[in-house]
Coordinates of C-alpha atoms and ligand atoms in Angstrom, one line a residue:
X230 CA -12.9 -3.6 16.8
X231 CA -11.6 -6.8 15.2
X232 CA -9.4 -8.6 17.6
X233 CA -7.3 -11.7 15.9
X234 CA -6.3 -14.9 17.7
X235 CA -3.4 -16.9 16.8
X236 CA -2.6 -20.4 17.8
X237 CA 1.1 -20.5 16.9
X238 CA 3.2 -23.7 16.1
X239 CA 1.3 -24.8 12.8
X240 CA 3.3 -25.1 9.7
X241 CA 2.2 -23.6 6.4
X242 CA 1.0 -25.5 3.5
X243 CA -0.5 -25.1 0.0
X244 CA -1.4 -22.6 -2.4
X245 CA -2.5 -19.2 -2.1
X246 CA -3.6 -16.6 -5.0
X247 CA -2.7 -13.3 -4.1
X248 CA -5.4 -10.0 -4.1
X249 CA -5.1 -7.6 -6.1
X250 CA -3.1 -4.3 -5.2
X251 CA -4.4 -1.9 -3.0
X252 CA -1.6 1.0 -3.4
X253 CA -2.4 0.4 -7.5
X254 CA -6.2 0.6 -7.5
X255 CA -6.4 3.6 -4.7
X256 CA -4.8 5.8 -7.6
X257 CA -6.8 3.8 -10.5
X258 CA -9.9 4.6 -8.4
X259 CA -9.0 8.5 -8.5
X260 CA -8.2 8.4 -11.7
X261 CA -11.4 7.3 -12.7
X262 CA -12.9 10.9 -12.7
X263 CA -11.2 11.8 -15.5
X264 CA -13.0 13.1 -18.6
X265 CA -15.8 11.0 -17.3
X266 CA -17.3 7.7 -18.6
X267 CA -17.8 4.5 -17.3
X268 CA -14.9 2.3 -16.2
X269 CA -14.7 -1.6 -14.9
X270 CA -12.0 -2.4 -13.2
X271 CA -11.6 -6.5 -12.3
X272 CA -9.5 -7.8 -9.9
X273 CA -9.8 -5.2 -6.7
X274 CA -9.5 -6.5 -3.1
X275 CA -12.2 -6.0 -0.8
X276 CA -10.6 -3.9 1.9
X277 CA -11.5 -0.8 3.8
X278 CA -9.1 1.2 1.8
X279 CA -11.1 0.5 -1.1
X280 CA -14.6 1.2 0.9
X281 CA -13.3 4.9 1.7
X282 CA -12.1 5.5 -1.7
X283 CA -16.1 4.1 -3.2
X284 CA -17.6 6.1 -0.4
X285 CA -15.6 9.5 -1.5
X286 CA -16.7 9.0 -5.4
X287 CA -20.4 8.6 -4.7
X288 CA -20.2 11.9 -2.4
X289 CA -18.5 13.7 -5.4
X290 CA -21.6 12.3 -7.3
X291 CA -20.6 9.3 -9.5
X292 CA -22.2 5.7 -9.1
X293 CA -19.9 2.8 -8.3
X294 CA -21.1 -0.9 -7.8
X295 CA -18.8 -3.5 -6.7
X296 CA -19.2 -7.1 -7.0
X297 CA -17.1 -9.2 -5.7
X298 CA -13.3 -8.3 -7.7
X299 CA -15.2 -6.0 -9.8
X300 CA -16.1 -2.0 -9.4
X301 CA -18.4 -0.6 -11.8
X302 CA -18.2 3.1 -12.0
X303 CA -19.6 5.7 -14.1
X304 CA -18.3 9.2 -13.4
X305 CA -20.2 11.3 -15.5
X306 CA -22.8 12.7 -13.4
X307 CA -19.9 13.9 -10.8
X308 CA -21.1 17.4 -9.8
X309 CA -19.3 18.0 -6.2
X310 CA -15.6 18.9 -6.3
X311 CA -14.6 19.5 -1.9
X312 CA -14.4 16.4 -0.1
X313 CA -15.4 16.7 3.5
X314 CA -13.1 16.0 6.1
X315 CA -15.2 13.1 7.4
X316 CA -14.8 11.3 4.4
X317 CA -10.8 12.2 4.1
X318 CA -10.5 11.1 7.6
X319 CA -10.8 7.7 6.4
X320 CA -8.0 7.2 4.1
X321 CA -4.8 9.1 4.2
X322 CA -4.4 8.0 0.4
X323 CA -7.4 10.1 -0.8
X324 CA -4.9 13.2 -1.0
X325 CA -4.9 11.3 -5.0
X326 CA -7.7 12.9 -5.3
X327 CA -6.3 16.2 -5.4
X328 CA -4.9 15.8 -9.0
X329 CA -7.7 13.9 -10.2
X330 CA -10.6 16.0 -9.3
X331 CA -8.3 19.8 -10.1
X332 CA -8.0 17.5 -13.3
X333 CA -11.7 17.2 -14.0
X334 CA -13.2 20.5 -12.4
X335 CA -9.8 22.9 -12.7
X336 CA -10.9 23.2 -8.7
X337 CA -10.7 21.2 -5.4
X338 CA -10.6 21.7 -1.8
X339 CA -10.8 19.1 0.8
X340 CA -9.2 19.0 4.3
X341 CA -5.5 18.4 4.1
X342 CA -4.6 15.2 5.4
X343 CA -2.5 15.2 8.9
X344 CA 0.0 13.1 10.0
X345 CA -0.4 9.2 10.8
X346 CA 1.0 6.0 12.5
X347 CA 3.8 6.2 10.1
X348 CA 4.9 10.0 11.2
X349 CA 4.4 13.8 10.5
X350 CA 3.4 12.5 6.1
X351 CA 3.6 16.0 5.0
X352 CA 2.5 16.7 1.3
X353 CA 4.4 19.8 0.4
X354 CA 5.9 18.0 -2.8
X355 CA 2.6 17.9 -4.0
X356 CA 1.4 21.4 -3.7
X357 CA 4.7 22.5 -5.4
X358 CA 4.4 20.2 -7.9
X359 CA 0.5 21.1 -8.6
X360 CA 2.0 25.1 -8.2
X361 CA 4.5 24.1 -11.2
X362 CA 1.3 23.3 -13.3
X363 CA -0.3 26.6 -12.6
X364 CA -2.4 25.5 -9.8
X365 CA -3.0 28.0 -7.1
X366 CA -2.6 26.4 -4.2
X367 CA -4.3 28.2 -0.8
X368 CA -4.9 26.4 2.5
X369 CA -6.6 27.8 5.8
X370 CA -9.2 26.1 8.1
X371 CA -7.3 23.1 7.9
X372 CA -8.1 22.7 4.0
X373 CA -6.2 22.9 1.1
X374 CA -7.8 24.4 -2.2
X375 CA -6.6 24.4 -5.9
X376 CA -7.6 25.8 -8.8
X377 CA -6.6 26.6 -12.1
X378 CA -8.7 27.8 -15.1
X379 CA -6.1 26.1 -17.4
X380 CA -3.1 24.2 -16.1
X381 CA 0.2 24.1 -18.0
X382 CA 2.6 21.5 -19.1
X383 CA 5.4 22.0 -17.5
X384 CA 9.5 20.1 -16.1
X385 CA 8.9 19.2 -12.6
X386 CA 11.8 17.8 -10.7
X387 CA 10.8 16.0 -7.8
X388 CA 13.2 16.4 -4.3
X389 CA 12.4 13.0 -3.5
X390 CA 10.9 10.3 -6.0
X391 CA 7.3 10.3 -3.7
X392 CA 4.8 7.7 -5.0
X393 CA 1.6 9.7 -3.9
X394 CA 3.5 13.2 -5.4
X395 CA 4.5 11.4 -8.4
X396 CA 0.7 9.8 -8.5
X397 CA -0.9 13.2 -8.5
X398 CA 1.5 15.0 -10.9
X399 CA 0.2 12.4 -13.5
X400 CA -3.2 12.7 -12.6
X401 CA -3.0 16.8 -12.9
X402 CA -0.9 17.0 -15.4
X403 CA -3.3 14.7 -17.8
X404 CA -5.8 18.2 -18.3
X405 CA -2.6 20.1 -18.8
X406 CA -2.2 22.2 -22.2
X407 CA 1.3 20.5 -23.7
X408 CA 3.7 18.3 -22.5
X409 CA 4.5 17.6 -18.7
X410 CA 8.4 16.2 -17.8
X411 CA 8.4 14.8 -14.6
X412 CA 11.9 13.6 -13.4
X413 CA 13.1 12.1 -10.2
X414 CA 9.5 9.9 -10.4
X415 CA 8.6 7.2 -8.0
X416 CA 9.4 3.9 -10.2
X417 CA 6.9 1.6 -7.8
X418 CA 4.9 -1.1 -10.1
X419 CA 1.8 0.5 -9.0
X420 CA 2.9 3.4 -10.8
X421 CA 3.3 1.6 -14.4
X422 CA -0.4 0.3 -13.7
X423 CA -1.8 3.8 -13.2
X424 CA -0.2 4.6 -16.3
X425 CA -1.6 1.7 -18.0
X426 CA -4.7 2.8 -16.8
X427 CA -4.5 6.2 -17.7
X428 CA -4.2 5.0 -21.6
X429 CA -6.3 3.2 -21.3
X430 CA -8.8 6.1 -20.2
X431 CA -7.4 8.3 -23.1
X432 CA -4.5 9.6 -21.8
X433 CA -1.0 9.7 -22.9
X434 CA 1.6 8.5 -20.4
X435 CA 5.0 7.4 -20.8
X436 CA 8.2 6.6 -19.0
X437 CA 6.2 5.3 -15.7
X438 CA 8.5 2.7 -13.8
X439 CA 11.6 5.0 -15.0
X440 CA 12.4 8.3 -13.1
X441 CA 11.0 10.2 -16.1
X442 CA 7.5 10.3 -17.2
X443 CA 6.2 12.2 -19.7
X444 CA 2.4 13.3 -19.8
X445 CA 0.7 15.3 -22.9
X446 CA -2.7 15.6 -23.5
X447 CA -6.0 13.2 -22.7
X448 CA -9.0 12.5 -25.1
X449 CA -11.6 11.0 -23.1
X450 CA -13.1 7.7 -24.1
X451 CA -16.4 6.6 -22.7
X452 CA -15.2 3.0 -21.5
X453 CA -12.2 1.8 -19.4
X454 CA -11.3 -1.8 -18.8
X455 CA -8.8 -2.8 -16.6
X456 CA -7.2 -5.5 -14.4
X457 CA -5.4 -4.2 -11.2
X458 CA -1.7 -5.6 -10.5
X459 CA -1.6 -8.4 -8.2
X460 CA -0.4 -6.8 -4.8
X461 CA 3.1 -7.4 -3.8
X462 CA 2.7 -6.3 0.0
X463 CA 0.3 -8.6 0.2
X464 CA 2.5 -11.7 -0.7
X465 CA 5.6 -10.6 0.9
X466 CA 3.2 -11.0 3.7
X467 CA 2.4 -14.7 3.3
X468 CA 5.6 -15.4 2.1
X469 CA 7.2 -13.7 5.2
X470 CA 4.3 -16.1 7.1
X471 CA 5.6 -19.4 5.8
X472 CA 9.4 -18.2 6.6
X473 CA 8.3 -17.6 10.0
X474 CA 6.2 -20.3 10.6
X475 CA 7.9 -22.9 8.5
X476 CA 6.4 -25.3 6.0
X477 CA 5.8 -25.5 2.0
X478 CA 3.9 -22.3 0.0
X479 CA 3.3 -21.4 -3.0
X480 CA 1.7 -18.2 -4.4
X481 CA -0.3 -17.3 -7.5
X482 CA -1.3 -14.0 -9.1
X483 CA 1.9 -11.9 -8.5
X484 CA 4.7 -10.7 -10.3
X485 CA 7.9 -12.7 -8.9
X486 CA 9.9 -9.5 -10.4
X487 CA 8.0 -7.0 -8.3
X488 CA 9.1 -9.1 -4.9
X489 CA 13.1 -9.0 -5.6
X490 CA 13.8 -7.7 -2.9
X491 CA 11.7 -9.8 -0.4
X492 CA 12.6 -13.0 -2.1
X493 CA 16.5 -12.0 -1.9
X494 CA 16.1 -11.2 1.9
X495 CA 14.1 -14.3 2.8
X496 CA 16.8 -16.5 0.4
X497 CA 19.5 -14.8 2.1
X498 CA 17.8 -16.5 5.4
X499 CA 17.8 -19.3 4.6
X500 CA 14.9 -20.2 2.8
X501 CA 14.2 -22.1 -0.3
X502 CA 12.8 -19.7 -3.1
X503 CA 11.6 -20.7 -6.7
X504 CA 10.5 -17.8 -8.9
X505 CA 7.9 -19.5 -11.5
X506 CA 5.9 -17.6 -14.1
X507 CA 3.0 -15.8 -12.6
X508 CA 3.8 -17.8 -9.2
X509 CA 6.4 -18.2 -5.9
X510 CA 7.2 -21.2 -4.1
X511 CA 8.7 -20.9 -0.5
X512 CA 10.1 -23.7 1.7
X513 CA 11.5 -23.6 5.0
X514 CA 11.9 -26.8 7.1
X515 CA 15.6 -26.0 8.4
X516 CA 16.2 -22.8 11.3
X517 CA 16.7 -19.4 9.7
X518 CA 19.7 -17.5 10.1
X519 CA 20.2 -13.5 10.1
X520 CA 20.7 -12.2 6.5
X521 CA 22.2 -9.0 5.5
X522 CA 21.0 -6.1 6.5
X523 CA 17.8 -4.6 5.8
X524 CA 18.0 -1.5 4.0
X525 CA 14.4 0.5 3.1
X526 CA 14.7 2.4 0.0
X527 CA 12.2 3.7 -3.0
X528 CA 11.3 1.0 -5.6
X529 CA 14.0 -0.8 -6.5
X530 CA 14.9 -0.7 -3.5
X531 CA 13.7 -3.0 -0.1
X532 CA 10.1 -1.4 0.0
X533 CA 9.3 -0.1 3.7
X534 CA 5.9 -1.5 3.5
X535 CA 7.7 -4.9 4.0
X536 CA 10.3 -3.7 7.0
X537 CA 7.6 -5.0 9.8
X538 CA 6.9 -8.4 7.9
X539 CA 10.4 -9.8 6.8
X540 CA 11.3 -8.2 10.7
X541 CA 8.5 -10.6 12.1
X542 CA 10.2 -13.4 9.8
X543 CA 13.5 -12.8 11.6
X544 CA 13.1 -13.1 15.4
X545 CA 14.0 -16.3 15.7
X546 CA 16.6 -16.6 13.1
X547 CA 20.1 -17.4 14.4
X548 CA 22.3 -14.2 14.6
X549 CA 21.5 -10.6 14.6
X550 CA 19.2 -9.4 12.3
X551 CA 19.3 -5.4 11.1
X552 CA 16.8 -3.0 9.7
X553 CA 17.0 0.2 8.5
X554 CA 14.4 2.4 7.6
X555 CA 14.9 5.5 5.5
X556 CA 11.7 6.4 4.5
X557 CA 9.0 6.6 7.3
X558 CA 10.0 8.5 10.5
X559 CA 8.4 6.4 12.7
X560 CA 8.1 3.3 11.4
X561 CA 9.0 0.9 14.5
X562 CA 6.2 0.9 16.6
X563 CA 5.7 -3.0 16.0
X564 CA 8.8 -3.2 18.1
X565 CA 7.2 -2.7 21.8
X566 CA 4.3 -5.0 20.8
X567 CA 6.8 -8.0 19.2
X568 CA 9.3 -7.8 22.4
X569 CA 5.7 -8.4 24.6
X570 CA 6.2 -12.5 23.0
X571 CA 9.8 -12.4 24.3
X572 CA 11.4 -11.1 21.2
X573 CA 14.8 -9.0 21.5
X574 CA 15.1 -6.0 19.7
X575 CA 16.7 -3.0 19.8
X576 CA 16.1 0.5 18.4
X577 CA 18.5 3.1 18.1
X578 CA 16.8 6.0 15.7
X579 CA 16.5 4.5 12.0
X580 CA 18.1 1.6 12.9
X581 CA 16.4 -2.0 14.9
X582 CA 18.5 -4.8 15.4
X583 CA 17.1 -8.2 16.3
X584 CA 18.9 -10.5 18.1
X585 CA 17.3 -14.1 17.4
X586 CA 15.6 -15.7 20.4
X587 CA 15.1 -19.4 20.5
X588 CA 11.6 -19.4 21.2
X589 CA 8.7 -16.8 21.7
X590 CA 5.7 -17.1 23.8
X591 CA 2.3 -16.2 22.5
X592 CA 1.5 -13.1 24.2
X593 CA -1.3 -9.7 23.5
X594 CA -0.6 -7.1 21.2
X595 CA -2.3 -4.5 19.7
X596 CA -1.9 -3.3 16.2
X597 CA -0.1 0.5 15.7
X598 CA -0.6 0.5 11.6
X599 CA -1.7 -1.8 8.6
X600 CA 1.8 -3.6 8.2
X601 CA 2.6 -4.0 11.7
X602 CA -0.6 -5.3 12.5
X603 CA 0.0 -8.0 10.2
X604 CA 3.9 -8.4 11.0
X605 CA 2.3 -9.1 14.6
X606 CA -0.2 -11.8 13.3
X607 CA 3.0 -13.4 11.8
X608 CA 5.4 -13.2 14.5
X609 CA 1.7 -14.9 16.6
X610 CA 2.4 -17.9 13.9
X611 CA 6.0 -19.2 15.2
X612 CA 5.3 -18.6 18.7
X613 CA 4.5 -21.1 21.5
X614 CA 0.8 -21.3 22.3
X615 CA -2.0 -18.1 22.1
X616 CA -1.7 -14.2 20.8
X617 CA -4.0 -11.9 20.2
X618 CA -4.0 -8.7 18.0
X619 CA -6.4 -6.3 18.9
X620 CA -6.8 -3.5 16.3
X621 CA -8.7 -0.5 15.5
X622 CA -9.5 -1.7 12.1
X623 CA -5.4 -1.0 10.7
X624 CA -5.3 -4.7 9.0
X625 CA -8.5 -4.7 7.1
X626 CA -7.3 -1.1 5.6
X627 CA -5.1 -3.5 3.4
X628 CA -6.0 -7.4 3.9
X629 CA -8.4 -8.9 2.1
X630 CA -10.0 -11.5 4.4
X631 CA -6.5 -11.8 5.9
X632 CA -7.1 -14.4 8.4
X633 CA -9.1 -17.0 6.1
X634 CA -5.9 -16.6 4.1
X635 CA -3.9 -17.7 6.0
X636 CA -6.0 -20.7 7.5
X637 CA -6.3 -21.8 3.7
X638 CA -2.4 -22.1 4.4
X639 CA -2.9 -24.0 7.6
X640 CA -2.5 -21.5 10.0
X641 CA -4.9 -21.3 13.1
X642 CA -6.4 -17.6 12.8
X643 CA -9.5 -16.6 13.7
X644 CA -10.7 -13.0 13.6
X645 CA -13.8 -12.0 16.2
X646 CA -15.4 -8.6 16.8
X647 CA -15.0 -7.1 20.5
X648 CA -16.5 -3.9 22.0
X649 CA -14.5 -1.0 21.2
X650 CA -11.9 -0.3 23.9
X651 CA -13.1 2.3 26.3
X652 CA -11.3 5.7 26.8
Ligands
UD1_961 C1 2.9 5.1 -0.5 C2 2.1 3.7 -0.1 C3 2.6 3.9 1.2 C4 3.7 3.3 1.1 C5 5.0 4.3 0.0 C6 6.3 4.3 0.6 C7 -0.1 4.2 -1.7 C8 -1.2 4.2 -0.9 N1 0.8 4.3 -0.2 O1 2.1 6.2 0.3 O2 1.9 1.8 1.7 O3 4.8 3.0 2.1 O4 4.1 5.2 -1.2 O5 6.8 3.3 -0.6 O6 0.6 4.2 -2.5 N2 7.1 13.0 1.4 C9 7.5 14.3 1.8 N3 6.4 15.0 1.4 C10 5.6 14.9 0.3 C11 5.3 13.2 0.0 C12 6.1 12.5 0.6 O7 8.4 14.6 3.0 O8 4.7 16.2 -0.5 C13 7.7 12.2 2.3 C14 6.9 11.3 3.5 O9 6.6 12.1 4.5 C15 7.9 10.1 3.6 C16 8.1 9.8 1.9 O10 8.6 11.1 1.6 O11 8.6 10.3 4.6 C17 7.8 8.8 1.1 O12 6.3 8.9 1.2 P1 5.6 8.6 0.1 O13 6.5 8.1 -1.6 O14 5.0 9.7 -0.9 O15 4.4 7.9 0.5 P2 3.0 7.4 -0.1 O16 2.2 8.3 -1.2 O17 2.0 8.6 1.3

């Protein structure tokens, strides 16, 4: 089990190139099944969730090689359409394989993803949309089976702009006869990246980034190359780290437009943020103050994945910082851990109120989820003395060399391995 130790008090300074996007590469790996052929992906982060996807792809009969940031994948010999429970358990986003395998094989069987650390996380919208495309969906014994002799394009309106459901529809609809029009689609940049990849692979998808996406037809190409989008949530993490610890940090390999909600929030808390063509510079030398409420919403609203990160930066900000979580039902599980440093946070339902304290004291914490765990490390950066974050592996699901990146900016953060905790 990783244990992260943080000696607080160092300002962060210097430059960092941000990793490729976890949430873009995962659906793209699933999409590589469509039509067979070879895919070369550049800019892939090295992460546990990417490892889990590659394991699933190998189980399905694909050959997959990873070399630094590049993944070379041949899905021509795919021979399996069932993902066993043990592989599904490793990563919630493996539900993305539902649409991809259905499109490729006409049938897919996988174990239903359960709840997770963020709450119940149903997949009703995914299943309803696949049914609308003509798939028969059966659920029994904890497994979901979808099949269709021929999927048919149709109009699908999502009740909520779910990222995963949008991606599953895009994948499945590639194999449908006729046009699919998806309305109230999620608009996240990762969906645009999936569209770019699908079109390079031979699909005809338009409109990603807007609430209406049209998918019509697919003519498989034997070879597809794609470079994965920079990770906006990893970028948000390093910006919040600099805001929490103070200093002068320049991030490269970012798309500033994708980070508008975060850079606005940090600016309103007193950071100087300068947007460059392929970079963002954040300086913070004066104490922070509370900004306007941070209210999570589907993109282009403030991302739920950055809520805990901005909260970590606000723990010592003068005044009361308010956070409203609208996307997931239990996304304040980091709060009791942050309180162990002396943070003053009150939670009422979907609202958390942070009253800034003048100092935090290092303490042991326990990672509750990916972004919550990262937020604890950031809080440790601005606490006095040593903090530790014990972690069953959450942080490495989403960050490539997290401690190395923070050390590159001057933080005193170490990762070590400890024996698994006794039950
Ligand atoms: C994706 C991201 C995750 C991010 C989230 C919201 C990936 C791999 N993960 O997750 O990092 O936090 O978007 O931006 O890209 N819902 C339903 N029924 C469904 C589907 C979703 O009720 O069928 C609910 C969920 O429980 C949740 C909300 O809708 O409360 C948003 O979920 P969704 O947008 O689907 O998130 P994910 O795709 O799972």
